[in-house]
PDB file of C-alpha atoms and ligand atoms in Angstrom:
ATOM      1  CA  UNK Y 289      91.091 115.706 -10.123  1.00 85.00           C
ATOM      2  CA  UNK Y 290      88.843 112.629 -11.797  1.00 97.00           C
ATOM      3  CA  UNK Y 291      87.653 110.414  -9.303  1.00 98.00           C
ATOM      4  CA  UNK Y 292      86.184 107.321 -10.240  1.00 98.00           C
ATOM      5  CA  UNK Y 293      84.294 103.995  -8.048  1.00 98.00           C
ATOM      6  CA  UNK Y 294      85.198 100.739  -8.974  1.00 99.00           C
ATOM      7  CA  UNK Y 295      83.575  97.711  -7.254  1.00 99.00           C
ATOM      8  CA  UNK Y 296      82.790  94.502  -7.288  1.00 98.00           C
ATOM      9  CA  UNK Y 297      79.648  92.970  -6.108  1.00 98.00           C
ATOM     10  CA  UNK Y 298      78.007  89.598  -6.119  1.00 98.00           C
ATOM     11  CA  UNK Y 299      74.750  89.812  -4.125  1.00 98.00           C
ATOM     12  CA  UNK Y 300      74.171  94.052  -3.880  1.00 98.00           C
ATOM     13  CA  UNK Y 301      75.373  95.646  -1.154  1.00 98.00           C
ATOM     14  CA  UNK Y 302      78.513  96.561  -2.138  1.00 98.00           C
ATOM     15  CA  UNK Y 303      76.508  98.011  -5.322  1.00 98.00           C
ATOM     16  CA  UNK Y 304      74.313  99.659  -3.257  1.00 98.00           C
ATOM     17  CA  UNK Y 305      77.038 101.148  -1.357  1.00 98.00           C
ATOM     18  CA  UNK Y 306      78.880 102.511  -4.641  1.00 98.00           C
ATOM     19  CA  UNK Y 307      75.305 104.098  -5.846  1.00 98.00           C
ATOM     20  CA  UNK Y 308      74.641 106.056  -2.099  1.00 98.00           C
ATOM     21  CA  UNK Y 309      79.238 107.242  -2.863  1.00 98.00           C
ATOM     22  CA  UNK Y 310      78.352 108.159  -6.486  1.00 98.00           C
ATOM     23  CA  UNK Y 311      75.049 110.061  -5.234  1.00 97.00           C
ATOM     24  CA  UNK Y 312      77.711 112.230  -2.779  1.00 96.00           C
ATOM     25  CA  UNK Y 313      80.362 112.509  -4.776  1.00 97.00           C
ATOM     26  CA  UNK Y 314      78.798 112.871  -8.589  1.00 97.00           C
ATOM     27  CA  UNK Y 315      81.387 109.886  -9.617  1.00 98.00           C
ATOM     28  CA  UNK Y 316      81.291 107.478 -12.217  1.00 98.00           C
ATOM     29  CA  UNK Y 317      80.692 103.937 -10.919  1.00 98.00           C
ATOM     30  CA  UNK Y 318      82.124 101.319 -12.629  1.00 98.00           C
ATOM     31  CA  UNK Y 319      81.237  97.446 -11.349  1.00 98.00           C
ATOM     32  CA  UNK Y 320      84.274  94.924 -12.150  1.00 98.00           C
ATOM     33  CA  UNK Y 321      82.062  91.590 -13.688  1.00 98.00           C
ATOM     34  CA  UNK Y 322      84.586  88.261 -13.984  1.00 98.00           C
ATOM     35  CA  UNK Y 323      84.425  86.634 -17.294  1.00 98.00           C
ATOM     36  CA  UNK Y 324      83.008  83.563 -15.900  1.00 98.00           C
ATOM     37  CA  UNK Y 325      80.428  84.211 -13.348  1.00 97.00           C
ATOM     38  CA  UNK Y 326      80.445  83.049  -9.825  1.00 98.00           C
ATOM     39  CA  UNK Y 327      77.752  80.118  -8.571  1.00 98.00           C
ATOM     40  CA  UNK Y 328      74.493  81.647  -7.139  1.00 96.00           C
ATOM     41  CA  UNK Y 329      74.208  79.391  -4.695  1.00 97.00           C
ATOM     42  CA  UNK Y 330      76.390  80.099  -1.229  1.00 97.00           C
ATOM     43  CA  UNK Y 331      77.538  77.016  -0.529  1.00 98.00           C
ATOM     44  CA  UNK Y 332      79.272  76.282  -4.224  1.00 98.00           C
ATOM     45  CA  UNK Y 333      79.917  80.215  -4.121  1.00 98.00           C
ATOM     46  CA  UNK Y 334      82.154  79.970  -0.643  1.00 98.00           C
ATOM     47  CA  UNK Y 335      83.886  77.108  -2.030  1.00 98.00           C
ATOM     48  CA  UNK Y 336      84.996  78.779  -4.634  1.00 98.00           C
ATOM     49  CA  UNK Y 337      86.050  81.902  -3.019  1.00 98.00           C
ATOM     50  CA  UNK Y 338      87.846  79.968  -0.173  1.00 98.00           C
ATOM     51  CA  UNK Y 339      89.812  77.846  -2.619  1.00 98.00           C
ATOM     52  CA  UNK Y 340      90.622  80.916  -5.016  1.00 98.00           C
ATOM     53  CA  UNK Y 341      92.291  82.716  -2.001  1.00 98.00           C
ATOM     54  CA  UNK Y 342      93.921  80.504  -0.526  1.00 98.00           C
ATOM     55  CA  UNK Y 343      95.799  79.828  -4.052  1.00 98.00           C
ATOM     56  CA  UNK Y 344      95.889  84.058  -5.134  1.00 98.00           C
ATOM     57  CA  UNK Y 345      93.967  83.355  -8.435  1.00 98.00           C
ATOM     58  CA  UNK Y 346      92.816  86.130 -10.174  1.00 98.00           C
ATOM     59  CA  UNK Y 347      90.036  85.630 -11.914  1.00 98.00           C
ATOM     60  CA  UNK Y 348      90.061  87.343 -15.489  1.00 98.00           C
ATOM     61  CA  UNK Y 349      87.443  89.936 -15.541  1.00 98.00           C
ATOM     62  CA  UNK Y 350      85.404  90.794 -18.561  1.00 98.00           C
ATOM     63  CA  UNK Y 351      86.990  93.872 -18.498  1.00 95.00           C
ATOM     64  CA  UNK Y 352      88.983  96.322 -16.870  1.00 96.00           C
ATOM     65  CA  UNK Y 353      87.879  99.784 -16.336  1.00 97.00           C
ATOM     66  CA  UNK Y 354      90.026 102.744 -17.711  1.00 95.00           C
ATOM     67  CA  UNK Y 355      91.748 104.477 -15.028  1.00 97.00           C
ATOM     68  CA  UNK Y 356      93.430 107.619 -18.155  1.00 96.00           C
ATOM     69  CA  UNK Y 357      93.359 110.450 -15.952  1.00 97.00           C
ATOM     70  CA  UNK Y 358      91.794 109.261 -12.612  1.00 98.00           C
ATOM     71  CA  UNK Y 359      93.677 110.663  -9.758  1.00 98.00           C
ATOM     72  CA  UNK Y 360      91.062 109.305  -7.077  1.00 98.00           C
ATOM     73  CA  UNK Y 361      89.931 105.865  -6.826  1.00 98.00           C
ATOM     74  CA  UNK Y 362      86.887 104.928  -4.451  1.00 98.00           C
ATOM     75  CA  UNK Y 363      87.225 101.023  -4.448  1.00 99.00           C
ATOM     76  CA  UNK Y 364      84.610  98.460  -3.582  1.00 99.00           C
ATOM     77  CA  UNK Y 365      84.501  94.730  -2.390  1.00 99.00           C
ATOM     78  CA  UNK Y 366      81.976  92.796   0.089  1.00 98.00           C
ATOM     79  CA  UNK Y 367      84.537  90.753   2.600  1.00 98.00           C
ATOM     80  CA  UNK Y 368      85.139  87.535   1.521  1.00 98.00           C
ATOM     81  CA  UNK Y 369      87.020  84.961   3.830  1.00 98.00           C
ATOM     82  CA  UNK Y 370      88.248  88.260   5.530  1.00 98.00           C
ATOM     83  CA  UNK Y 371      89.987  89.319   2.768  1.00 98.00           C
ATOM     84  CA  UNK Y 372      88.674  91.586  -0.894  1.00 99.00           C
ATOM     85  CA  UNK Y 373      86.795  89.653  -3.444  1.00 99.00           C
ATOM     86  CA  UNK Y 374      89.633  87.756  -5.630  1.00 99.00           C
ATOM     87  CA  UNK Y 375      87.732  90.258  -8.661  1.00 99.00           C
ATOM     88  CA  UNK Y 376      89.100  93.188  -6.989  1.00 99.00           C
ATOM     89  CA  UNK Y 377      92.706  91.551  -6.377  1.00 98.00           C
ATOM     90  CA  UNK Y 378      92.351  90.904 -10.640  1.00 98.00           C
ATOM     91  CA  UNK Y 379      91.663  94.440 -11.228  1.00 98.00           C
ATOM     92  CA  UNK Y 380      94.558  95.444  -9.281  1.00 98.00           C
ATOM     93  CA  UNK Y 381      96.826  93.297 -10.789  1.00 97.00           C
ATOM     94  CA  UNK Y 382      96.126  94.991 -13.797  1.00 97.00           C
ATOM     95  CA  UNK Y 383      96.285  98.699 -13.487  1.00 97.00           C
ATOM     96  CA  UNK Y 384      99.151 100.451 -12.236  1.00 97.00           C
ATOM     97  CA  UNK Y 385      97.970 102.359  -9.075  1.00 98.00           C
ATOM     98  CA  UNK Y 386     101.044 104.162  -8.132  1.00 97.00           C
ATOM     99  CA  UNK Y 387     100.457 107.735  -6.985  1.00 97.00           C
ATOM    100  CA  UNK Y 388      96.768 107.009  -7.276  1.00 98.00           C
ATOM    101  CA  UNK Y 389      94.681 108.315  -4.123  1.00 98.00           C
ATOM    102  CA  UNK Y 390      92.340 105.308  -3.502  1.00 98.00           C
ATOM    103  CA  UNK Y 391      89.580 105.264  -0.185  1.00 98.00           C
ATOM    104  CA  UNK Y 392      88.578 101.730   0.396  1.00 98.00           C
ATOM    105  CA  UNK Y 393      85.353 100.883   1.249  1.00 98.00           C
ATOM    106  CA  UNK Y 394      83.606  97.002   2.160  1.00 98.00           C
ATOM    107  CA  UNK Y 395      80.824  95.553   3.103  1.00 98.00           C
ATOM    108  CA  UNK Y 396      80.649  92.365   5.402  1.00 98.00           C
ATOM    109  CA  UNK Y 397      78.401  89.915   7.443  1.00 98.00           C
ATOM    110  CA  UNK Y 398      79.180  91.009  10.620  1.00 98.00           C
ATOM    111  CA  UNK Y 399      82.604  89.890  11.422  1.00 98.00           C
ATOM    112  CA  UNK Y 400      84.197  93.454  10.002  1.00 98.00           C
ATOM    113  CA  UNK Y 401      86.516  94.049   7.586  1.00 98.00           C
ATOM    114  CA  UNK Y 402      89.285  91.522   8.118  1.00 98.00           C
ATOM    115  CA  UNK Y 403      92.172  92.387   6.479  1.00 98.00           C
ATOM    116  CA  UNK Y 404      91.099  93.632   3.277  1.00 98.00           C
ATOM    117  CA  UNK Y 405      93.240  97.164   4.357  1.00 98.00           C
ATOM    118  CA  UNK Y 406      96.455  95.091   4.980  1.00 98.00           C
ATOM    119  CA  UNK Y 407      96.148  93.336   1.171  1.00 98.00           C
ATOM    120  CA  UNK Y 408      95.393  96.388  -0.143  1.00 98.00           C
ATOM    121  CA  UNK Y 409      98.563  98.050   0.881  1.00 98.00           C
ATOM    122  CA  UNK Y 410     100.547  94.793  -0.342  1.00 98.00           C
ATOM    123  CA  UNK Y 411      98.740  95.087  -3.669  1.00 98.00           C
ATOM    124  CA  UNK Y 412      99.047  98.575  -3.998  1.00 98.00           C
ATOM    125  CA  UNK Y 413     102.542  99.665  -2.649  1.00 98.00           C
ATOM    126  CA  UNK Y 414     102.807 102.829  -4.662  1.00 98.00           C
ATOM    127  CA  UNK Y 415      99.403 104.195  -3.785  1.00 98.00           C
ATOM    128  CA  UNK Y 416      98.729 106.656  -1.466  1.00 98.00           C
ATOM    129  CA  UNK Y 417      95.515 104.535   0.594  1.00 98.00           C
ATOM    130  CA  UNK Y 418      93.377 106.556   2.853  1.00 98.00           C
ATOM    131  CA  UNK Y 419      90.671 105.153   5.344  1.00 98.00           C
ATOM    132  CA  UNK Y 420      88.556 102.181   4.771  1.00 98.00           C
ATOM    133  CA  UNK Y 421      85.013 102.703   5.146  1.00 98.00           C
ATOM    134  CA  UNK Y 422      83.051  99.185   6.223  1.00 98.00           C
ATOM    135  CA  UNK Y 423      79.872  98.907   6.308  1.00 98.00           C
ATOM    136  CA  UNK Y 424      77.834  96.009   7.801  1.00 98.00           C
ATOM    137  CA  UNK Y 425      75.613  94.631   5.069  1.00 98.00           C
ATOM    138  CA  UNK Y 426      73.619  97.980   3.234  1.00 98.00           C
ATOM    139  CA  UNK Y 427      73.866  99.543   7.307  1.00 98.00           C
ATOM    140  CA  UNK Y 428      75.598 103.035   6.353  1.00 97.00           C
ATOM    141  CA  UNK Y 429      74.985 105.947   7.640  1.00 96.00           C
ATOM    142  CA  UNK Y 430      74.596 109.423   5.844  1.00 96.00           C
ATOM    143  CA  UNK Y 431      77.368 110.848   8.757  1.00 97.00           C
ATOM    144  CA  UNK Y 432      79.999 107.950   8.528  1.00 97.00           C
ATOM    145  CA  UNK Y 433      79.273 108.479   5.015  1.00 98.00           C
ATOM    146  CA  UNK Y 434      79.948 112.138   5.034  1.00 97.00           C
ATOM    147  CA  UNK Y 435      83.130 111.764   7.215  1.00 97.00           C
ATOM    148  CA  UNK Y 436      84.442 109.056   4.822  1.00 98.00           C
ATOM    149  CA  UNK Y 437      84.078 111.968   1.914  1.00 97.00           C
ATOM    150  CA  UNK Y 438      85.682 114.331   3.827  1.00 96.00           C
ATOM    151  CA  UNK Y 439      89.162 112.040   3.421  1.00 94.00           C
ATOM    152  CA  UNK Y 440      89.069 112.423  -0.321  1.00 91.00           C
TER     153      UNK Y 440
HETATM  154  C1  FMN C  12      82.058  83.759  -0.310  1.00 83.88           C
HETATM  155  C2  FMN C  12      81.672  84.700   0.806  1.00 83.88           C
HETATM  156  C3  FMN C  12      82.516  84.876   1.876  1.00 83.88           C
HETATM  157  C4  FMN C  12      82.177  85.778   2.914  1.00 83.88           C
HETATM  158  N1  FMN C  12      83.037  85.950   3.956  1.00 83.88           N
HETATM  159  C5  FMN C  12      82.720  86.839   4.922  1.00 83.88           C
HETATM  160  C6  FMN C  12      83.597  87.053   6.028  1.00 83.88           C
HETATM  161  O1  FMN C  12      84.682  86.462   6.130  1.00 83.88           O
HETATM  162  N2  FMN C  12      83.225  87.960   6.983  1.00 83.88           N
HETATM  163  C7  FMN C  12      82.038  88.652   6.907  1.00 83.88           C
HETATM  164  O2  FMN C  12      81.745  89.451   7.789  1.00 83.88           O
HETATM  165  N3  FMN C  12      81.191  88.464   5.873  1.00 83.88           N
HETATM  166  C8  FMN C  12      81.496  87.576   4.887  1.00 83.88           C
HETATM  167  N4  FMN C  12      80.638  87.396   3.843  1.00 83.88           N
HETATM  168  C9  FMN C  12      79.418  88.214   3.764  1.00 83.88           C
HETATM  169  C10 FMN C  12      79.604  89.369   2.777  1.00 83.88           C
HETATM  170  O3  FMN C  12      80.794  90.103   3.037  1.00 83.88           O
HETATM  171  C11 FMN C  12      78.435  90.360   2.866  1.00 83.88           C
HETATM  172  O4  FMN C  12      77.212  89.699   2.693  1.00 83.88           O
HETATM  173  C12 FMN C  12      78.606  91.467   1.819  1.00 83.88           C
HETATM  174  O5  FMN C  12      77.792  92.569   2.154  1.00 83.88           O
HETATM  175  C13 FMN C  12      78.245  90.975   0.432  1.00 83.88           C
HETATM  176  O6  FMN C  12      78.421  92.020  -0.479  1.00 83.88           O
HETATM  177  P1  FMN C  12      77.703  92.004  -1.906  1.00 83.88           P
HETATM  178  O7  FMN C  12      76.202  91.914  -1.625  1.00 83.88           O
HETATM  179  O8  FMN C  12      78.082  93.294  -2.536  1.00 83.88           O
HETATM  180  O9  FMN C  12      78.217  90.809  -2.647  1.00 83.88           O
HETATM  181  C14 FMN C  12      80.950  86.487   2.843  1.00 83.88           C
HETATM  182  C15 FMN C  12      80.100  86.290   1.744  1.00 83.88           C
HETATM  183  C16 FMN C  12      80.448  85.414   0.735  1.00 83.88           C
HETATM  184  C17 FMN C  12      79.513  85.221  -0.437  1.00 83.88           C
END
């Protein structure tokens, strides 16, 4: 069994997330980085995410992480628009996932995880998806944590 964290991150908590999983689990972590890189600022930065999901772009990534041998996938976005990071959606489109075990996990502003579980099944038909652990900013706590593990 290799498991492996992928995740994309644009202001740290989803990083910080992956780093307390990794900690618990003795994973690699790998962090997805698009080719060109997002504004800093929020205001260009929503734009931009708004605009690239409502159209599905994908943006290219610098690269993709290796997924030879992994079995289990812990995967990693912050909610944006209510949906994954359109990073995320590019990795997926470019792996196969089928018969991969993969536990979600997000982290959000407050309004929950949208629907990032519901796009993940589209994206990932053949995968076998178990619970999606969201966490409210870098708010997670060592049990929810622990029972989140225990799905693996
Ligand atoms: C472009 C953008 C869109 C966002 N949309 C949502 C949202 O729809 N709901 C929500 O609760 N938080 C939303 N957030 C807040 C992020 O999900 C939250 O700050 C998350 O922890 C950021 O993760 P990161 O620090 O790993 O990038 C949004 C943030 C950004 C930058």
């Amino acid at each position: 069994m290799k498991t492996l964290i992928v995740y994309y991150s644009h202001g740290g908590n989803t990083g910080a997330a992956a780093r307390r999983i990794a900690e618990q689990t003795g994973a690699p972590c790998a962090a997805l980085t698009p080719a060109a890189p997002y504004p800093g600022e929020y205001k260009p930065l929503a734009a931009q995410a708004w605009q690239e999901i409502q159209n599905g772009f994908l943006p290219p990534l610098a690269d993709i992480p290796d997924l030879t041998g992994v079995t289990r996938l812990l995967l990693g976005t912050p909610n944006w628009c209510g949906t994954m990071a359109p990073p995320v959606a590019a990795f997926l489109a470019g792996v196969s996932t089928d018969g991969l075990r993969i536990l979600p996990f997000c982290t959000h502003g407050g309004g929950g995880p949208g629907k990032i579980a519901a796009d993940l099944q589209k994206l990932c038909p053949g995968a076998d998806i178990g619970p999606l652990l969201s966490i409210k900013g870098t708010e997670l706590a060592v049990e929810d944590l622990r029972a989140w593990l225990a799905a693996l």
